[in-house]
Tab-separated table of C-alpha atoms in Angstrom:
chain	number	residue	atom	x	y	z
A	1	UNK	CA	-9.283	23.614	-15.962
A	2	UNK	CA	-8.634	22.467	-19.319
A	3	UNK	CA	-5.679	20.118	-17.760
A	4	UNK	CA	-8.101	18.591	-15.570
A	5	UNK	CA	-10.829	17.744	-18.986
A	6	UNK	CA	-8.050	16.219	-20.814
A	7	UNK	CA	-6.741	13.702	-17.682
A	8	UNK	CA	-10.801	12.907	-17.376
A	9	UNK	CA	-11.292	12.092	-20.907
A	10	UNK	CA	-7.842	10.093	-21.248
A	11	UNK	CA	-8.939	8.121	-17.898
A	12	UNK	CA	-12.112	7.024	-18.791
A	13	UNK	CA	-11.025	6.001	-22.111
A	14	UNK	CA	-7.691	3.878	-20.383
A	15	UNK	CA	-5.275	6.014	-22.035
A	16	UNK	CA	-2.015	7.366	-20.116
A	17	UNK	CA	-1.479	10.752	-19.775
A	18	UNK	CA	2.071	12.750	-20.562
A	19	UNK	CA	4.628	12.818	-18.047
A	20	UNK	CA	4.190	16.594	-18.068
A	21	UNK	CA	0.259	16.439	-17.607
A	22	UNK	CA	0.963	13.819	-14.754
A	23	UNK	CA	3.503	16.516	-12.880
A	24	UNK	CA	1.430	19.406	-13.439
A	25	UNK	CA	-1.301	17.468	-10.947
A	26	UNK	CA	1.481	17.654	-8.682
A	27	UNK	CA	1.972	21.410	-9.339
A	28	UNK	CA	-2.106	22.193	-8.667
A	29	UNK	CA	-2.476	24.779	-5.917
A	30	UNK	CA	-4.173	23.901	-2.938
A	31	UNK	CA	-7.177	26.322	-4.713
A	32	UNK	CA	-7.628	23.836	-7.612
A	33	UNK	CA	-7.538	20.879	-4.896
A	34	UNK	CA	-11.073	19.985	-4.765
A	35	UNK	CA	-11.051	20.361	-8.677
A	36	UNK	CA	-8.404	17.917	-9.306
A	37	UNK	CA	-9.795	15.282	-6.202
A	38	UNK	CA	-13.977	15.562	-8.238
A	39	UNK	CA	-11.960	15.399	-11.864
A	40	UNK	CA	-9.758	11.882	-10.196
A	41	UNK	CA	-13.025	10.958	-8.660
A	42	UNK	CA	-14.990	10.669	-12.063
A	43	UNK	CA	-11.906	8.130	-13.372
A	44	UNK	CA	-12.162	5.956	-10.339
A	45	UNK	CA	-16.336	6.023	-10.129
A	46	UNK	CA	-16.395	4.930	-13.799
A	47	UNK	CA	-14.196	1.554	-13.199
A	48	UNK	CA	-14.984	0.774	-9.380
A	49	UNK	CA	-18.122	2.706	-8.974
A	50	UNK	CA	-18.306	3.552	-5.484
A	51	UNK	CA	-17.374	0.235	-3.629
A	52	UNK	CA	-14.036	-0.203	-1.284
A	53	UNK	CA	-12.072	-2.957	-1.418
A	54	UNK	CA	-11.090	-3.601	2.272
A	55	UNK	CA	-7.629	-5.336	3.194
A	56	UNK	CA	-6.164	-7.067	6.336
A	57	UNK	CA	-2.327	-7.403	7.252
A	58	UNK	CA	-1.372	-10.333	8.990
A	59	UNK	CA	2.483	-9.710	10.015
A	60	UNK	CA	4.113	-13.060	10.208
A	61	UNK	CA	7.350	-12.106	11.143
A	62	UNK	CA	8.365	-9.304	12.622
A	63	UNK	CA	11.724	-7.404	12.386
A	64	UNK	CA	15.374	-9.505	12.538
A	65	UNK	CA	15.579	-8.103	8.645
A	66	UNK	CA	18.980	-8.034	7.006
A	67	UNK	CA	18.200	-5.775	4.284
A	68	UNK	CA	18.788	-2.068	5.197
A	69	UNK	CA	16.156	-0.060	3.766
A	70	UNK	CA	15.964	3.297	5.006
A	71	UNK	CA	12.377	3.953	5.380
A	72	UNK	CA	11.839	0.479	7.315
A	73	UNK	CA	11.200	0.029	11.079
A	74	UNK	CA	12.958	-3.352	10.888
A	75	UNK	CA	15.705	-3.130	8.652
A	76	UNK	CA	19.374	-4.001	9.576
A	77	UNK	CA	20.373	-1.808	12.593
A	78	UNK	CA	17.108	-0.463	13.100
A	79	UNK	CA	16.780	1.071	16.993
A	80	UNK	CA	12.771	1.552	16.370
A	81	UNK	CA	11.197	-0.286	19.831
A	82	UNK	CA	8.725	-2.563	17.598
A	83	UNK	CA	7.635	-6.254	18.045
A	84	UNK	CA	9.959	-8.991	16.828
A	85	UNK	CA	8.803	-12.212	16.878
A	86	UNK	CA	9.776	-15.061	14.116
A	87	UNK	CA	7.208	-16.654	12.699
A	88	UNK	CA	3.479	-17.185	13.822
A	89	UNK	CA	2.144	-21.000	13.282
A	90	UNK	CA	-0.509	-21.749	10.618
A	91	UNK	CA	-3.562	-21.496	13.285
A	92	UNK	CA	-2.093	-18.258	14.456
A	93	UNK	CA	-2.175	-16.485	11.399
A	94	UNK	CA	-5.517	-17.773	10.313
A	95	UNK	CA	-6.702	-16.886	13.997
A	96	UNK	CA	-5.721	-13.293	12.860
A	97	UNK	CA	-6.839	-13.359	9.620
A	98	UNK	CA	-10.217	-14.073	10.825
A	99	UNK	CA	-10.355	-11.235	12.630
A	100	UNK	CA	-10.557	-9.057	9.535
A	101	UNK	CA	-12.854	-11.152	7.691
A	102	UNK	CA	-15.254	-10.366	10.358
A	103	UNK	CA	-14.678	-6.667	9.831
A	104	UNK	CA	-15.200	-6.830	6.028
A	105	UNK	CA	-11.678	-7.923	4.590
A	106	UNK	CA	-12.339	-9.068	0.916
A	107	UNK	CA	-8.196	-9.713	1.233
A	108	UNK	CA	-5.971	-11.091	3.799
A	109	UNK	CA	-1.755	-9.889	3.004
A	110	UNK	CA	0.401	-12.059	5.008
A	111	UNK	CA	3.911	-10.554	5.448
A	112	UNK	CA	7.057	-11.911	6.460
A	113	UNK	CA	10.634	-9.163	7.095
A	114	UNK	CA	13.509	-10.473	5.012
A	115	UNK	CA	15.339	-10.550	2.331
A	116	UNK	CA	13.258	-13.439	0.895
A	117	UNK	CA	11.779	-16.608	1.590
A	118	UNK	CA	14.015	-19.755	1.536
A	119	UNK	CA	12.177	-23.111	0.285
A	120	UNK	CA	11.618	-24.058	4.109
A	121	UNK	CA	9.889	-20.401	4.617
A	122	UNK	CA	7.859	-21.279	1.299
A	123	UNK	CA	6.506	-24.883	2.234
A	124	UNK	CA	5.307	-22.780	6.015
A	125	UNK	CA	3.823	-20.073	4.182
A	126	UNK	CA	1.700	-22.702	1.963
A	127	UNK	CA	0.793	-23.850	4.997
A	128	UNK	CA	-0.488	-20.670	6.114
A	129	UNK	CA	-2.288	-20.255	2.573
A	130	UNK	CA	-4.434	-23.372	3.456
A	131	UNK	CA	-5.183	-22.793	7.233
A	132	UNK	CA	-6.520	-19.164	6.292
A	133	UNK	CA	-8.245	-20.493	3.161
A	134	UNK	CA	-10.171	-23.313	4.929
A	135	UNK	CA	-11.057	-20.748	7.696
A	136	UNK	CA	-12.073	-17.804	5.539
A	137	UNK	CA	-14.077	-19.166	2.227
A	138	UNK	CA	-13.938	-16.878	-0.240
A	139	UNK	CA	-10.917	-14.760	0.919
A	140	UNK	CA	-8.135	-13.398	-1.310
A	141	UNK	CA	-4.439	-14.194	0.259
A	142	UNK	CA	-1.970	-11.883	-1.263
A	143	UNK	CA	1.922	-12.843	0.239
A	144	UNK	CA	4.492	-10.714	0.718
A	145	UNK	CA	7.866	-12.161	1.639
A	146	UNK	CA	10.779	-10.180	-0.210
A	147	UNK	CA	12.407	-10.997	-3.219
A	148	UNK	CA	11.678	-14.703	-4.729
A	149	UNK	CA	13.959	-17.364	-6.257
A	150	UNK	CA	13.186	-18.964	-8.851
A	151	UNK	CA	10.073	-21.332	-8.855
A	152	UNK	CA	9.254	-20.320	-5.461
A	153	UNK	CA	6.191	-18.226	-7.251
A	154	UNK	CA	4.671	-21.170	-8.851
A	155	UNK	CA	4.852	-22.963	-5.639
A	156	UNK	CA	2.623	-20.044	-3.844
A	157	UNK	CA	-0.131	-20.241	-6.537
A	158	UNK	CA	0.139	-23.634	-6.400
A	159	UNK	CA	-0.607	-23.397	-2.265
A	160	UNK	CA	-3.400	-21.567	-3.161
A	161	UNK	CA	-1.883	-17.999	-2.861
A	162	UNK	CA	-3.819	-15.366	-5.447
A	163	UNK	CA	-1.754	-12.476	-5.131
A	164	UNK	CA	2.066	-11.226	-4.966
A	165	UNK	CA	3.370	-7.695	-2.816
A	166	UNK	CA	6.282	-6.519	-3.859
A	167	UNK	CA	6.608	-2.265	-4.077
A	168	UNK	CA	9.128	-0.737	-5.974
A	169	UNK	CA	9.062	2.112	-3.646
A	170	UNK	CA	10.625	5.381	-5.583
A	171	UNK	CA	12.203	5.819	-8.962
A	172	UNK	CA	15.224	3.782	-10.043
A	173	UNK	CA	17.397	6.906	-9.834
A	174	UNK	CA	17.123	7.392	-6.750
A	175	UNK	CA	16.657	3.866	-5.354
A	176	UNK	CA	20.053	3.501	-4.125
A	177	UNK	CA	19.479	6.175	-1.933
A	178	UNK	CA	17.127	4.607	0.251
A	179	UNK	CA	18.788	0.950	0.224
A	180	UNK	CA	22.186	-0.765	-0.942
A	181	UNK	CA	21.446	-4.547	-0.037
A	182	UNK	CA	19.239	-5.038	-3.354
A	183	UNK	CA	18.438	-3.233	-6.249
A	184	UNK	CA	15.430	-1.623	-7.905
A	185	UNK	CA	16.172	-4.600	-10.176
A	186	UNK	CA	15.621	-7.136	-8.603
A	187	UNK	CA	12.131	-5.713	-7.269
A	188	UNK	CA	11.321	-5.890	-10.676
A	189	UNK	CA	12.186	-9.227	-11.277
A	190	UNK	CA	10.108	-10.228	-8.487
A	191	UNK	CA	7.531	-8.608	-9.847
A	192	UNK	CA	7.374	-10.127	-13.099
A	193	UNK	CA	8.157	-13.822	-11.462
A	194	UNK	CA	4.604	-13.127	-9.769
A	195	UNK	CA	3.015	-12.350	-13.025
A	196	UNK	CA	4.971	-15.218	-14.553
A	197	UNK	CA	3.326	-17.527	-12.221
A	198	UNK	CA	-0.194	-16.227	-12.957
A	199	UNK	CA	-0.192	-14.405	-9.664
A	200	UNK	CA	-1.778	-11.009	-9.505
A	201	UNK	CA	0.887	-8.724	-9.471
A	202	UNK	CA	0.459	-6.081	-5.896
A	203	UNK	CA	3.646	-2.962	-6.504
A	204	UNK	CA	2.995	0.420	-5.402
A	205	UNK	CA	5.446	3.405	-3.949
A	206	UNK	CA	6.512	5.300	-0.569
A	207	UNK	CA	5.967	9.200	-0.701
A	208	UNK	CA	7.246	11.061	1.347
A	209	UNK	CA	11.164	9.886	1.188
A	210	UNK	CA	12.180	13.347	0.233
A	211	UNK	CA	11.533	12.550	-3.237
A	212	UNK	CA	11.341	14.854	-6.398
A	213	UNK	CA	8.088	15.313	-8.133
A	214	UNK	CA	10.325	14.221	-11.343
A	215	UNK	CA	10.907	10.855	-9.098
A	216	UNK	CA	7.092	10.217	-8.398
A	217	UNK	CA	6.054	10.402	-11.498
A	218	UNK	CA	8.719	8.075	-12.487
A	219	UNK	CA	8.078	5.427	-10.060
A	220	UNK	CA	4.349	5.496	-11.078
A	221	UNK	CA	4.782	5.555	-14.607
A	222	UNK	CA	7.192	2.964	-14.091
A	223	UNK	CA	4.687	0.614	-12.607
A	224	UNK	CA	2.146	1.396	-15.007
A	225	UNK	CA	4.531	-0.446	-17.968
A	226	UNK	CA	5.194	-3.237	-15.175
A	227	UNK	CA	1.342	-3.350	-15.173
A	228	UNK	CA	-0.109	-4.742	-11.844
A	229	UNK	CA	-3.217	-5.213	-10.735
A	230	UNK	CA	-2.978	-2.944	-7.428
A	231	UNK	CA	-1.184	-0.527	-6.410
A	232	UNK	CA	-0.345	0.376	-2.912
A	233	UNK	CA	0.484	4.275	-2.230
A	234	UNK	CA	2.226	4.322	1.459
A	235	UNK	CA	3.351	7.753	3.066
A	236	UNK	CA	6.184	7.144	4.541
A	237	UNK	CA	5.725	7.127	8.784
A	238	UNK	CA	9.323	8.330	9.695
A	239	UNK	CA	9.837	6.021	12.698
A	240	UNK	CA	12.538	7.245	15.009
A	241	UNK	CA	15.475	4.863	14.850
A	242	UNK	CA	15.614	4.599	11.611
A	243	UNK	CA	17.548	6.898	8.851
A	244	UNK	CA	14.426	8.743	7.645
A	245	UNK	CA	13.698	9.536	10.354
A	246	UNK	CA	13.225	13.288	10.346
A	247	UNK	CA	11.720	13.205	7.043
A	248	UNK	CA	8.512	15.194	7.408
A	249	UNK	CA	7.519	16.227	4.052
A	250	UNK	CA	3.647	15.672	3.570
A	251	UNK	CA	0.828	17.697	4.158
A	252	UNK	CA	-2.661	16.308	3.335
A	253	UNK	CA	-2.937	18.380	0.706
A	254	UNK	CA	-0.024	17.094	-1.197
A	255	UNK	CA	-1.031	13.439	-0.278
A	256	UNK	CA	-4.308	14.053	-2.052
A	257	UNK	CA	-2.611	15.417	-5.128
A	258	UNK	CA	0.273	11.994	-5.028
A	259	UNK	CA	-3.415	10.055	-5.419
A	260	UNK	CA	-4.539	12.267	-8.063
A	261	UNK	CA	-1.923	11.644	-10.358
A	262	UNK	CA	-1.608	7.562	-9.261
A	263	UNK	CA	-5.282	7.243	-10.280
A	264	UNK	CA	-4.853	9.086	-13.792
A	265	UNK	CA	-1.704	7.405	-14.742
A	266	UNK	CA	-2.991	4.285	-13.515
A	267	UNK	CA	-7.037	4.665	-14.197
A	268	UNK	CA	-8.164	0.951	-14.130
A	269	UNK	CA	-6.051	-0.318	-11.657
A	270	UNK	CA	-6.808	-0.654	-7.904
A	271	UNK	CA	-5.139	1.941	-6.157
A	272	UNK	CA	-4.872	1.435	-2.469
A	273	UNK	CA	-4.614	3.537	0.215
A	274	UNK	CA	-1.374	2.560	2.584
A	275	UNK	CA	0.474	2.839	5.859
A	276	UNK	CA	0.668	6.720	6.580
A	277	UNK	CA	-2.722	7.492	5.331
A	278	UNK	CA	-3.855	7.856	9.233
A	279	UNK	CA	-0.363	10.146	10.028
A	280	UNK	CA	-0.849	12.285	7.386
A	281	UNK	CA	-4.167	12.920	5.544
A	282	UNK	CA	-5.555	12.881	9.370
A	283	UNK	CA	-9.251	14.646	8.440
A	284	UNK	CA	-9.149	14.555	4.857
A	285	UNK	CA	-9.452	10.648	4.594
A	286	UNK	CA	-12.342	10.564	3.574
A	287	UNK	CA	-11.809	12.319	0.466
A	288	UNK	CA	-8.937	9.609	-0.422
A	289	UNK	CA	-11.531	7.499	-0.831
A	290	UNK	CA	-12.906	9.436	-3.901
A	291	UNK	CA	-9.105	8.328	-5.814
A	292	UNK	CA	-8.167	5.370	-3.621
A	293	UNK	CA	-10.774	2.332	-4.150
A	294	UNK	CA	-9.104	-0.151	-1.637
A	295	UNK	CA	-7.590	0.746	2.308
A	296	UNK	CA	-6.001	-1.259	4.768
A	297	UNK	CA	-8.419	-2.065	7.398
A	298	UNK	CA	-6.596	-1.743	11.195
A	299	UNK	CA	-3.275	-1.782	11.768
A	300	UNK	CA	-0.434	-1.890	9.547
A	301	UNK	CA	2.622	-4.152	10.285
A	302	UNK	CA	4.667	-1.955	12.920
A	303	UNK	CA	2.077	0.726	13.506
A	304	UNK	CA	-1.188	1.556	14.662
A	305	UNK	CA	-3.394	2.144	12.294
A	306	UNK	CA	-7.521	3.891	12.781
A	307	UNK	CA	-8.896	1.909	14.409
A	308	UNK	CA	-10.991	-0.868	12.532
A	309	UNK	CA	-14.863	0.398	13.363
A	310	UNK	CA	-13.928	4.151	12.606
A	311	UNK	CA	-12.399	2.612	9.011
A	312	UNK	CA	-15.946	0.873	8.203
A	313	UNK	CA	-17.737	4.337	9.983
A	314	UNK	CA	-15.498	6.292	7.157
A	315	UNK	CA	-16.612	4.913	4.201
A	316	UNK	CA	-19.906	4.601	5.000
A	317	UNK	CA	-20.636	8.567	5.680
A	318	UNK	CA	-18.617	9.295	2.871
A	319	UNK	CA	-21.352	7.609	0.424
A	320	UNK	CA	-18.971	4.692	-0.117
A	321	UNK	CA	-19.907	1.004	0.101
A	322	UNK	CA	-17.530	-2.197	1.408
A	323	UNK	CA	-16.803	-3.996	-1.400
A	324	UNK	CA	-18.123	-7.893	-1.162
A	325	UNK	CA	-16.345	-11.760	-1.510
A	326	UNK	CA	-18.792	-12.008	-4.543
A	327	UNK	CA	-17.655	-8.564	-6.809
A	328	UNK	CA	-14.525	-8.894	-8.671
A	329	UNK	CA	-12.772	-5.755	-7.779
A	330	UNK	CA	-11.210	-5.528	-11.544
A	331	UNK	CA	-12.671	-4.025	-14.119
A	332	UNK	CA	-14.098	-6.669	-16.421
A	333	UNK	CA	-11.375	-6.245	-19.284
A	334	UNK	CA	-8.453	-6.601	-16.548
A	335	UNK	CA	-10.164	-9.535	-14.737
A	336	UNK	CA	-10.575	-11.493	-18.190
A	337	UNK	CA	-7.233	-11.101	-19.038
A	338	UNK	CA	-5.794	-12.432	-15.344
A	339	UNK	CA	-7.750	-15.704	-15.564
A	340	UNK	CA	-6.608	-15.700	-18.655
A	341	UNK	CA	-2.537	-15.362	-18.003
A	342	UNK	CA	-2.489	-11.585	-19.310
A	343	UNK	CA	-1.435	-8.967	-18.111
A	344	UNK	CA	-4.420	-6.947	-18.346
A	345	UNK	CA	-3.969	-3.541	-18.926
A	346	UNK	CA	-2.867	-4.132	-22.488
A	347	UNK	CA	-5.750	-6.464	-23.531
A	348	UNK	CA	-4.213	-9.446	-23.278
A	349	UNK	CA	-1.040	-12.067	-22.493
A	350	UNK	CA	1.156	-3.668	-0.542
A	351	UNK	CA	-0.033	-5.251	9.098
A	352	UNK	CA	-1.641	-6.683	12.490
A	353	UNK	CA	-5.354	-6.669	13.342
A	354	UNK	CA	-8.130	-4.226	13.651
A	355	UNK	CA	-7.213	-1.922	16.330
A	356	UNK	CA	-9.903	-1.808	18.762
A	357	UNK	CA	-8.067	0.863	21.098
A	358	UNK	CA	-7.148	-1.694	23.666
A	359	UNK	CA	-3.672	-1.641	23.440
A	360	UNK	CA	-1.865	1.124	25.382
A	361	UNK	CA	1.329	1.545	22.738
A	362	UNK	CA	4.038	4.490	23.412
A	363	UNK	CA	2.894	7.836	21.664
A	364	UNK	CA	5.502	9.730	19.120
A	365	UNK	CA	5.439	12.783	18.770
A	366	UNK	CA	8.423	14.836	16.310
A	367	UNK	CA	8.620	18.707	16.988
A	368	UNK	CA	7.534	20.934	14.676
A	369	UNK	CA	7.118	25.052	16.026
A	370	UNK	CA	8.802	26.192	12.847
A	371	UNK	CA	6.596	23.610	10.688
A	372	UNK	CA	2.946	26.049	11.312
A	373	UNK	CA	2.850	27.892	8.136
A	374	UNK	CA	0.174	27.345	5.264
A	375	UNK	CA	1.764	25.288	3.067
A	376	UNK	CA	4.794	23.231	5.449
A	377	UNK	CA	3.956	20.195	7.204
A	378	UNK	CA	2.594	20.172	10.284
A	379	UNK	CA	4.633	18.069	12.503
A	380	UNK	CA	3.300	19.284	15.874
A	381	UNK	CA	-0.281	17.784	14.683
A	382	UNK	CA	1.360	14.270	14.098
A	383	UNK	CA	1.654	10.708	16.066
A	384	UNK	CA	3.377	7.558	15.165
A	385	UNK	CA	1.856	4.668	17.135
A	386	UNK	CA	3.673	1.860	17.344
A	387	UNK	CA	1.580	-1.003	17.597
A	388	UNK	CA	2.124	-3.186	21.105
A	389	UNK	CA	5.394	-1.550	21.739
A	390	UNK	CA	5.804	-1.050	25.523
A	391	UNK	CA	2.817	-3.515	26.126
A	392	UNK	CA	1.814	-6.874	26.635
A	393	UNK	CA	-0.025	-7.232	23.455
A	394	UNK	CA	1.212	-10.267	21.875
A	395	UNK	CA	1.898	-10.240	17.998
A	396	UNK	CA	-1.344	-9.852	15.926
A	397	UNK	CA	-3.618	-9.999	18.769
């Protein structure tokens, strides 16, 4: 497929392809799938090779949100039954990040619901930094606490923090859609005030919302000018209770081809594989990992994710390799330029523990007899877990 040649050649060589070459991966039949994952595949073997970064979500706080973002289990008014719990101490959180260490994390995320952190939240969250950094040598921290004020980024690198979440989440046409508390904006404000900072930037995307084609390739081409290091691709996991809730609009297939076109739009950046990766690729996660170099390990921060053993079991038979505390996931050209303040991609200047299938959690299930047909999502085939609810399990245990 002469479409297929051109995205290879432009990927290995950094270069972004069209907006129309990125929607016609979209547009691939499910015939041409295995072309387009091997043609993906050759972009992301020739600037990760065949090594996995593994990540670990430590979920600090846990619903009591005031933002109302539609796709989120603990936004404002949100009847999903999920943990809440305000914040875990320092020794918590660094008793849970250790915990995925042990499994392989090369990065612990620590996440906190809100609309963003006020100083107090800040100086606790440095905290936090240290206690899981004197625990864990060598581990990455990457925070994630909502939109940041000014200063408050310089503060976090300062506390020894080396990364900043903050996902943009669909196009800016369509943003207001899905919330009306902040703006597309002001994610990417927050965004930059990580770079700013000399933190490396962490802003992906939600498919799944109902979206346009026309609005995926926005958002991603959108993040490829904001530039940042990694990007996380979620698929949205409609929890009941909230006002996506019926949104069922992936099949694996179509998940495969949203990587495609992340990984040759974005070819040198980590491109991580999300929440909804379990719900919907189910069986074909293993060939994620041929676009994706970096998963979540465990669970995710409201949800159960595969469990932790069957994650490391994955990559393994699929000829992959856990990536180690002593490889620098970037490609040498991006990782020069972030010690050095750039940006990278120019040249210059996004969860609990690893499930272990103790935890009895209430099972989801959306109907879906009209959904069988080749082609439609099958909703009959899907389960959202959500992680402890019903049980005793206390938070990120």
């Amino acid at each position: 497929m002469d479409l297929l040649t051109t995205l290879v050649d432009k990927g290995l060589r950094r270069e972004s392809p069209t907006r129309e070459e990125a929607l016609a991966v979209l547009a691939t039949s499910d015939d041409d799938l295995l072309d387009v994952v091997a043609a993906a595949g050759k972009v992301r073997r020739r600037w990760f090779g065949r090594r996995v970064k593994l990540n670990y979500l430590v979920n600090l706080k846990s619903g009591l949100c005031p933002e109302d973002c539609s796709y989120c289990s603990q936004r404002l008014g949100s009847k999903a039954e999920i943990l809440k719990y305000t914040w875990l101490k320092p020794e918590e959180a660094s008793e849970a990040a250790a915990a995925g260490v042990a499994g392989g994390a090369k990065r612990v995320c620590i996440v906190a619901s809100g609309r963003g952190p006020t100083d107090r939240d800040v100086d606790r969250v440095s905290a936090t930094i240290a206690a899981i950094k004197e625990q864990n040598e060598g581990v990455e921290v990457c925070a994630c606490l909502g939109l940041l004020s000014e200063g408050q980024a310089a503060r976090l690198r300062a506390a020894g923090a080396d990364a900043y979440n903050h996902n943009l989440n669909t196009s800016e046409a369509t943003y207001g859609d899905i919330t009306t508390t902040h703006t597309y904006a002001d994610r990417v404000d927050t965004v930059q005030q990580a770079q700013a900072a000399g933190l490396s930037a962490c802003s992906g995307l939600i498919a799944g919302m109902g979206e346009s084609d026309a609005d995926l390739v926005d958002v991603v081409f959108a993040l490829r000018e904001l530039d940042p290091d990694s990007v996380p691709v979620n698929f949205l996991i409609p929890f009941e209770g909230t006002p996506l809730a019926k949104e069922w609009n992936l099949t694996p297939q179509r998940a495969l081809r949203i990587l495609a076109m992340v990984r040759f739009v974005c070819p040198d950046v980590e491109v991580r594989l999300a929440g909804g990766r379990e719900v919907h690729l189910r069986s074909l996660q293993p060939l994620a990992l041929h676009l994706a170099n970096s998963i979540f390990l465990g669970d995710y921060l409201t949800s159960e994710g595969q469990a932790g053993k069957d994650d490391l079991a994955m990559i393994a038979d699929a000829g992959f390799e856990v990536e180690g505390t002593d490889t620098t996931t970037l490609p040498e050209h991006r990782a020069d330029a972030l010690a050095g303040g750039g940006c990278g991609g120019h040249g210059g200047g996004g969860c609990g523990p690893c499930g272990d299938g103790d935890a009895a959690p209430e099972t989801v299930a959306e109907e879906g007899a009209d959904a069988s047909a080749a082609g439609k999502a099958r909703t009959d085939l899907v389960t959202v877990r959500r992680r402890g609810a019903g049980t005793e399990l206390p938070p990120n245990a």
